[in-house]
Every structure is written in C-alpha cells, then in structure tokens.
PDB file of C-alpha atoms in Angstrom:
ATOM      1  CA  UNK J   1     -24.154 -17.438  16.412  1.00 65.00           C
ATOM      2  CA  UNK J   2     -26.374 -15.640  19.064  1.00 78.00           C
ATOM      3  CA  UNK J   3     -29.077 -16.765  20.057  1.00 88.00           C
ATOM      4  CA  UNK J   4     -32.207 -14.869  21.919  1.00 90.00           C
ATOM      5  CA  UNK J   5     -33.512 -15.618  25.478  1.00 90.00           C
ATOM      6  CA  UNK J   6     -36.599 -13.157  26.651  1.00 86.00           C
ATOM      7  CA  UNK J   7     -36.918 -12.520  30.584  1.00 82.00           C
ATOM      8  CA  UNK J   8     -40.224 -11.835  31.705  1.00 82.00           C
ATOM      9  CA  UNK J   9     -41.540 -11.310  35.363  1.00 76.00           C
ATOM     10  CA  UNK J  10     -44.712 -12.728  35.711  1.00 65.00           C
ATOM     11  CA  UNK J  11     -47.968 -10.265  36.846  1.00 55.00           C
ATOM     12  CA  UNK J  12     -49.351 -11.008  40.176  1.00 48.00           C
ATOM     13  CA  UNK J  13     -47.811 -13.668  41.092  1.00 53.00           C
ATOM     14  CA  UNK J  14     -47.412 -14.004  45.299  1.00 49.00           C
ATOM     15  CA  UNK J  15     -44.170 -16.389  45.173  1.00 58.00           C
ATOM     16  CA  UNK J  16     -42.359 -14.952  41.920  1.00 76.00           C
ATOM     17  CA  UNK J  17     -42.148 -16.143  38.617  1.00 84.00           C
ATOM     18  CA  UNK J  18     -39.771 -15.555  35.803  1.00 87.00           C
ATOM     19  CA  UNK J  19     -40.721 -16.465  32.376  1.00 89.00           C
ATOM     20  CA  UNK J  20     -37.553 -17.081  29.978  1.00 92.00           C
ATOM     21  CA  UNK J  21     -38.284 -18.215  26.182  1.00 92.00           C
ATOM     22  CA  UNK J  22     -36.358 -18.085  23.045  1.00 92.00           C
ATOM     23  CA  UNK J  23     -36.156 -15.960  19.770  1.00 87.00           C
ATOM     24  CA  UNK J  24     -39.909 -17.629  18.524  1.00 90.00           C
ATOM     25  CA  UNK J  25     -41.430 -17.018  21.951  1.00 89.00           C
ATOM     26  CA  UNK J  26     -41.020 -20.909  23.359  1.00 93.00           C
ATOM     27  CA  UNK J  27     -40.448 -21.668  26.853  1.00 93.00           C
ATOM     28  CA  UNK J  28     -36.852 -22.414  27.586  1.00 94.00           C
ATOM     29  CA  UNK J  29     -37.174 -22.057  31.425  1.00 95.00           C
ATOM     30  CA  UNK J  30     -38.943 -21.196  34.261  1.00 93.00           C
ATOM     31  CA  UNK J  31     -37.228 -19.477  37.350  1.00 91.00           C
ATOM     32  CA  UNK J  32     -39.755 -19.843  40.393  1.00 90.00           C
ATOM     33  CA  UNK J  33     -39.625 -18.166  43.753  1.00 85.00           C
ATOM     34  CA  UNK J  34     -40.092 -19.595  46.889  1.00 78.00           C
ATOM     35  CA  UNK J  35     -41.739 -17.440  49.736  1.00 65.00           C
ATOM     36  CA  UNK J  36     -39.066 -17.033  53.039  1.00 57.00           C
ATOM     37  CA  UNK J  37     -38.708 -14.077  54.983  1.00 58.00           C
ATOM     38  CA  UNK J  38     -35.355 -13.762  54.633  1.00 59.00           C
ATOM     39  CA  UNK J  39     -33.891 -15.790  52.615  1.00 63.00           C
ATOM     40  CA  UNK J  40     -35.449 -16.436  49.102  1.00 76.00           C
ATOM     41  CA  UNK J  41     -34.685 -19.388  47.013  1.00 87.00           C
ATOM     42  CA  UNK J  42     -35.148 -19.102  43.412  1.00 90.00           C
ATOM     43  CA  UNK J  43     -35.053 -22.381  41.503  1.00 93.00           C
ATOM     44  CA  UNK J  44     -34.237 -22.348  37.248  1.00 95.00           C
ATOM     45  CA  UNK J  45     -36.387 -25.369  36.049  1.00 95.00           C
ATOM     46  CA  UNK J  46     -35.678 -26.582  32.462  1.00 94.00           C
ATOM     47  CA  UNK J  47     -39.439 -28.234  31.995  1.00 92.00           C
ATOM     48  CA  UNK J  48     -39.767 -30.432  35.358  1.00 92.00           C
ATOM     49  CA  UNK J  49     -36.187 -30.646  35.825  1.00 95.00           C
ATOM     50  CA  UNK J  50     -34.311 -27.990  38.302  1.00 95.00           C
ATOM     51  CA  UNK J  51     -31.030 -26.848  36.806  1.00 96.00           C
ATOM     52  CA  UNK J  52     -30.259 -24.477  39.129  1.00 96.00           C
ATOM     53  CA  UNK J  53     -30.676 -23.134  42.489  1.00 95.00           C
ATOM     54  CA  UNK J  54     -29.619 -19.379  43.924  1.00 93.00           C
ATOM     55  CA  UNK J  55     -30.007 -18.231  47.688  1.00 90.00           C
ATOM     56  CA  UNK J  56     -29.442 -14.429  48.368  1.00 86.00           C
ATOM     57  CA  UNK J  57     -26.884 -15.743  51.642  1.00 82.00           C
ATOM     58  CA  UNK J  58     -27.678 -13.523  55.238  1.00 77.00           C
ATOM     59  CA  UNK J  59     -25.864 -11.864  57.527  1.00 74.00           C
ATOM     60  CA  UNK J  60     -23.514 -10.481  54.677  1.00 69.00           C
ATOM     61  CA  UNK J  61     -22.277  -6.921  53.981  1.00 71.00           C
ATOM     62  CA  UNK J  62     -22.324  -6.976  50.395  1.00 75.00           C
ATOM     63  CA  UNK J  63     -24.753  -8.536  47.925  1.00 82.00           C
ATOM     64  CA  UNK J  64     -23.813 -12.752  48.627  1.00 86.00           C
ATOM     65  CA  UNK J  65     -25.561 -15.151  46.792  1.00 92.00           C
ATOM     66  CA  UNK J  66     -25.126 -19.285  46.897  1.00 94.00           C
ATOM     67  CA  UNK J  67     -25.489 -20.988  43.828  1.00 96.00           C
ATOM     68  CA  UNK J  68     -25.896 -24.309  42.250  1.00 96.00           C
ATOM     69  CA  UNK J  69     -26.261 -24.873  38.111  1.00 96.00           C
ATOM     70  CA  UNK J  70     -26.009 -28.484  36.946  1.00 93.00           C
ATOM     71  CA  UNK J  71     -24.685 -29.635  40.140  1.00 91.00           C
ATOM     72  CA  UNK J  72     -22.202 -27.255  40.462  1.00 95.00           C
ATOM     73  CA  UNK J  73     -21.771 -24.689  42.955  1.00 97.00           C
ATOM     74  CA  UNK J  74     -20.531 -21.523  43.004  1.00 97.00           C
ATOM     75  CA  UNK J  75     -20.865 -17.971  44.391  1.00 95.00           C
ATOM     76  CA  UNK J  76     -21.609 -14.333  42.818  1.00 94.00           C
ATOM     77  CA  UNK J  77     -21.221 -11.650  45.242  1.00 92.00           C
ATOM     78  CA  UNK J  78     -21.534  -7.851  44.864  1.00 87.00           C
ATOM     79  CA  UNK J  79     -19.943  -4.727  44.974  1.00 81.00           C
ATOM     80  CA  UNK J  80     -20.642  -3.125  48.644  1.00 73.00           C
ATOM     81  CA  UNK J  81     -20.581   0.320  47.075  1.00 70.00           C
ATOM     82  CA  UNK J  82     -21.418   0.894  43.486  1.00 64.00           C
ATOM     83  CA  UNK J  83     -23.619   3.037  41.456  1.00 66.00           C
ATOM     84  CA  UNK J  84     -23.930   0.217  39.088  1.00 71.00           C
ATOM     85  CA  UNK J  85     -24.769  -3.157  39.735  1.00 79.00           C
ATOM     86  CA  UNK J  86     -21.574  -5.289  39.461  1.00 88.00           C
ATOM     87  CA  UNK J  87     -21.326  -8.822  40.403  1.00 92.00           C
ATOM     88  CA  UNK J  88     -18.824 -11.279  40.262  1.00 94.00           C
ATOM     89  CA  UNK J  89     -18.716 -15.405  40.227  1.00 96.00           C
ATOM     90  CA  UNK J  90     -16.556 -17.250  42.249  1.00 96.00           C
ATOM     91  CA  UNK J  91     -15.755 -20.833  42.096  1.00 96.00           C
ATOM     92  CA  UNK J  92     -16.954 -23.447  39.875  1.00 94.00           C
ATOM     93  CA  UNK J  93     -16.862 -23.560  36.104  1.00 93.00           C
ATOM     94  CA  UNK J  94     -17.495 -19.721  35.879  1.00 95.00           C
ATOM     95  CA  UNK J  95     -14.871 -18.502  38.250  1.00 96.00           C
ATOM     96  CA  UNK J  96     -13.990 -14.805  37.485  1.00 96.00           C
ATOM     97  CA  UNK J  97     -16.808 -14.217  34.997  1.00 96.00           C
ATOM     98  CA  UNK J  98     -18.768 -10.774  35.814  1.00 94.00           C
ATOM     99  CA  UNK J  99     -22.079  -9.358  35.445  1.00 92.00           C
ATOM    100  CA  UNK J 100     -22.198  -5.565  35.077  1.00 89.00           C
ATOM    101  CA  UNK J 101     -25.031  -3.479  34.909  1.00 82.00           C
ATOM    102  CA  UNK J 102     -26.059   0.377  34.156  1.00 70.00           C
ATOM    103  CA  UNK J 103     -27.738   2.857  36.603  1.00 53.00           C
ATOM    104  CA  UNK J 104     -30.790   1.914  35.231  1.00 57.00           C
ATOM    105  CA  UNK J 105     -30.681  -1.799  35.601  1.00 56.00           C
ATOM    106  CA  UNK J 106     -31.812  -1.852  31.362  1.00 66.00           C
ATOM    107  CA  UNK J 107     -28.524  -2.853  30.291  1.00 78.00           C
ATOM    108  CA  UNK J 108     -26.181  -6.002  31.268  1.00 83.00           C
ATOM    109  CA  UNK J 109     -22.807  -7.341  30.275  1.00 91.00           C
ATOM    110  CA  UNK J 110     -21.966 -10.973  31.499  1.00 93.00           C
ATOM    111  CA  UNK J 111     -18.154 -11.702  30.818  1.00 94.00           C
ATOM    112  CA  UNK J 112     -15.581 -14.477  31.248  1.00 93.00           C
ATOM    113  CA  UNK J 113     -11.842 -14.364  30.457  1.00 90.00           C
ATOM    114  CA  UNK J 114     -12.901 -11.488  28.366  1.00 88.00           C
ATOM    115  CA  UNK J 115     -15.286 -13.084  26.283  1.00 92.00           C
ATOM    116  CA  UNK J 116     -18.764 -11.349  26.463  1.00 93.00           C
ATOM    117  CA  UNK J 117     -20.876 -14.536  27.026  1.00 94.00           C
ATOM    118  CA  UNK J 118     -24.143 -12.591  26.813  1.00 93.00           C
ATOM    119  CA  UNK J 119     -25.803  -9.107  26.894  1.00 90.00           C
ATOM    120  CA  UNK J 120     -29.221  -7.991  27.619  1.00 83.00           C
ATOM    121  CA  UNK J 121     -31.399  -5.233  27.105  1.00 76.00           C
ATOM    122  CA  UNK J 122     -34.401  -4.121  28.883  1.00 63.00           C
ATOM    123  CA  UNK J 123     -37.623  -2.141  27.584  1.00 54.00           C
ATOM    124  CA  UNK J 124     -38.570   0.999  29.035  1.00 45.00           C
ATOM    125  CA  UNK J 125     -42.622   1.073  28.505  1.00 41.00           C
ATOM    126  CA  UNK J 126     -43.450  -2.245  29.524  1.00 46.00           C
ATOM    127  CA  UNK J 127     -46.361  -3.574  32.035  1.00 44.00           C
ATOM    128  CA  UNK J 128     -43.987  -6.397  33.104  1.00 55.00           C
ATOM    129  CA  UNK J 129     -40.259  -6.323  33.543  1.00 65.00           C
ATOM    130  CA  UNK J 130     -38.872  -7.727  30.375  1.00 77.00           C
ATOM    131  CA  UNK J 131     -34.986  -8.171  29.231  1.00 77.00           C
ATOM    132  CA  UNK J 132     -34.087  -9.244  25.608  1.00 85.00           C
ATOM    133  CA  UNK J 133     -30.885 -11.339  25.960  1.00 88.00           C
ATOM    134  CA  UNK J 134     -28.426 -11.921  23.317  1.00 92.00           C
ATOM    135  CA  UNK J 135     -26.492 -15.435  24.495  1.00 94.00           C
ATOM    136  CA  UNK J 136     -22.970 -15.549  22.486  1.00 94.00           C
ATOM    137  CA  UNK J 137     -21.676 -19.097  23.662  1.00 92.00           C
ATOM    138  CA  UNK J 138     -23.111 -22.101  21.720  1.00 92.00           C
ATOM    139  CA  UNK J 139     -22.483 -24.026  24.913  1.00 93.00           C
ATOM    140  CA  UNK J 140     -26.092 -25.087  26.675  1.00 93.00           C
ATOM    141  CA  UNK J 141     -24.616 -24.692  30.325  1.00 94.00           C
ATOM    142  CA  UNK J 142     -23.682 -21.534  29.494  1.00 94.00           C
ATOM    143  CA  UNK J 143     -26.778 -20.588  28.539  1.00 94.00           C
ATOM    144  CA  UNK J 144     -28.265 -21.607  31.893  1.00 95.00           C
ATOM    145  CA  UNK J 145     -25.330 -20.013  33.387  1.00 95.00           C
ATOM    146  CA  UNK J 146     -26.728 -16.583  31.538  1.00 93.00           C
ATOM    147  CA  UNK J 147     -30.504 -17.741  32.627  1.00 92.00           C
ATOM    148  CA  UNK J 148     -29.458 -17.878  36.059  1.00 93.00           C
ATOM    149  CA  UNK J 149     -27.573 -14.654  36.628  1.00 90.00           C
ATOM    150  CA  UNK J 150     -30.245 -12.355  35.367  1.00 84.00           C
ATOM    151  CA  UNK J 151     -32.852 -13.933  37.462  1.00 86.00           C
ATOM    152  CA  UNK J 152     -30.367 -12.391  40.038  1.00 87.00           C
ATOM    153  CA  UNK J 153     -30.708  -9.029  38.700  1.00 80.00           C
ATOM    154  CA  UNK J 154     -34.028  -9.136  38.591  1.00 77.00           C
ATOM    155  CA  UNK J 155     -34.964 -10.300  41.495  1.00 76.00           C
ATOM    156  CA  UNK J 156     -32.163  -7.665  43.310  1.00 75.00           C
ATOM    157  CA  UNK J 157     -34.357  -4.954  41.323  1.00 69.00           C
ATOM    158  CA  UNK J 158     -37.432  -6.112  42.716  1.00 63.00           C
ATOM    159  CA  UNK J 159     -35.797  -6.225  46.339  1.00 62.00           C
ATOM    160  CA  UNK J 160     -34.422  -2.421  45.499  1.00 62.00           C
ATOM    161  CA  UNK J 161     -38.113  -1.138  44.182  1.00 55.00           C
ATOM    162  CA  UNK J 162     -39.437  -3.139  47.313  1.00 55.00           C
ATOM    163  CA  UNK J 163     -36.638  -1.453  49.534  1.00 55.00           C
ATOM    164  CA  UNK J 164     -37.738   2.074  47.937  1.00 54.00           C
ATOM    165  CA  UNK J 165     -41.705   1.912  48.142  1.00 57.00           C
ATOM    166  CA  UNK J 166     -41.296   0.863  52.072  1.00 52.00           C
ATOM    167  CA  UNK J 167     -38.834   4.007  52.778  1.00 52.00           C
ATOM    168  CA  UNK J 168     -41.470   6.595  51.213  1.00 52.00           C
TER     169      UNK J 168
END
C-alpha cells in the first residue's frame, strides 16, 4: 500500500530547511542545511536522531553527491548533460536504483531493479516548494532512502534558481 510523504521548503530560512510529513500532515522528518561555501551538508533527522547525511562532493564534472542513510554509504551522481534531471545510486543497499525527473523539476520517478519505489508530484501555484510523494515499498529504510533523494532534488533546484538569478 502507498503511503504519502509531503516535501516542503521552509520560508526564510538562512541555513535551509525541509519539512517532510505524512498523509495527516505529521512530521516524519526534518532535512536541515548547514551553511558552507562550497560544500553543503544536508542532514535527514528522524526527531533528534540523524538518519542520513548527503554532501554535494567538489571538484567534479557532473552532479556527485556522498551519502550516508542508516550507516550506510553510498553515492548518486548525475547526468553531465541532460535536459532532465537524472541521477543514479551507486553502492550500498540501493545500488543501480535511479531518480528521474521532468524539465520542470514537478515530476519524479525513483526506481530499483525496475520496481518504482516512489513518485512525486509537485504543485505549480505554491508560496513554498512543495512535492506530494507517493512511497510504494512498505520497507521504513526505503522510505528514508525516498526522503533523502528528493531533498537532493530540491536542493539542486534551489542551486539552479540560485545559479539563474546571479547570471541575469
């Protein structure tokens, strides 16, 4: 059965925060930036407890990040050129599972071994970034797993609107 996670960026916040809660609005997790100039480091907190960890890595051609999820590491790197966004993981318990995403950076497909293990949606008139997420495991870590790689997309969307504003 599906279940429902809901991403929300939170306003005005200097560091970044990313709100996650379930189908009746709860808090499942927190995802919290941490301010570096180069080299962000988003933590996933369950409550007080960090689950997971993802550095954007430097001096890389492609999108590279480092990642850690129940003590686990593991990478998810980018395409170099795409017109999508399309990540995949490697290593770890998640090896070969991807993370696609449309022009628009509304819509996201996270597979593994062919198995859609979640998709999201985001709205289009919204104040704050929000993504409804439909997570199709029963398994917890996946869920976290699912968590963890959308904080990546949106916190590559906020680099790419960042990246944008400066240029014009």
């Amino acid at each position: 059965m599906a279940r429902q996670l809901t991403l929300t960026n939170a306003l005005l916040s200097l560091r970044g925060r990313i709100h996650i809660n379930d189908g009746a609005g709860n808090e499942r997790y927190e995802a919290r930036g941490e301010f570096a100039l180069f080299s962000p480091t988003w933590r996933l907190l369950q409550g007080e407890r960090v689950v997971g960890i993802l550095r954007r890595r430097l001096l890389s051609f492609r999108p590279h990040f480092d990642a850690t999820l129940d003590g686990e590491s593991f990478a998810v790197v980018g395409r170099l050129f795409s017109f999508r966004r399309h990540y995949r993981v490697r290593g770890g318990r998640w090896d070969g599972a991807t993370l696609t995403g449309n022009l628009w950076d509304r819509r996201f497909c996270i597979q593994r071994g062919g198995q859609v293990l979640a998709d999201a949606q985001g709205r289009w008139l919204s104040l704050r970034d929000t993504h409804q997420v439909q997570v199709h495991s029963d398994e917890a870590a996946d869920e976290r797993f699912v968590a963890l790689c959308l904080v990546l997309v949106m916190m590559e969307k906020a680099n790419s609107n960042a990246a944008a504003g400066s240029t014009g």
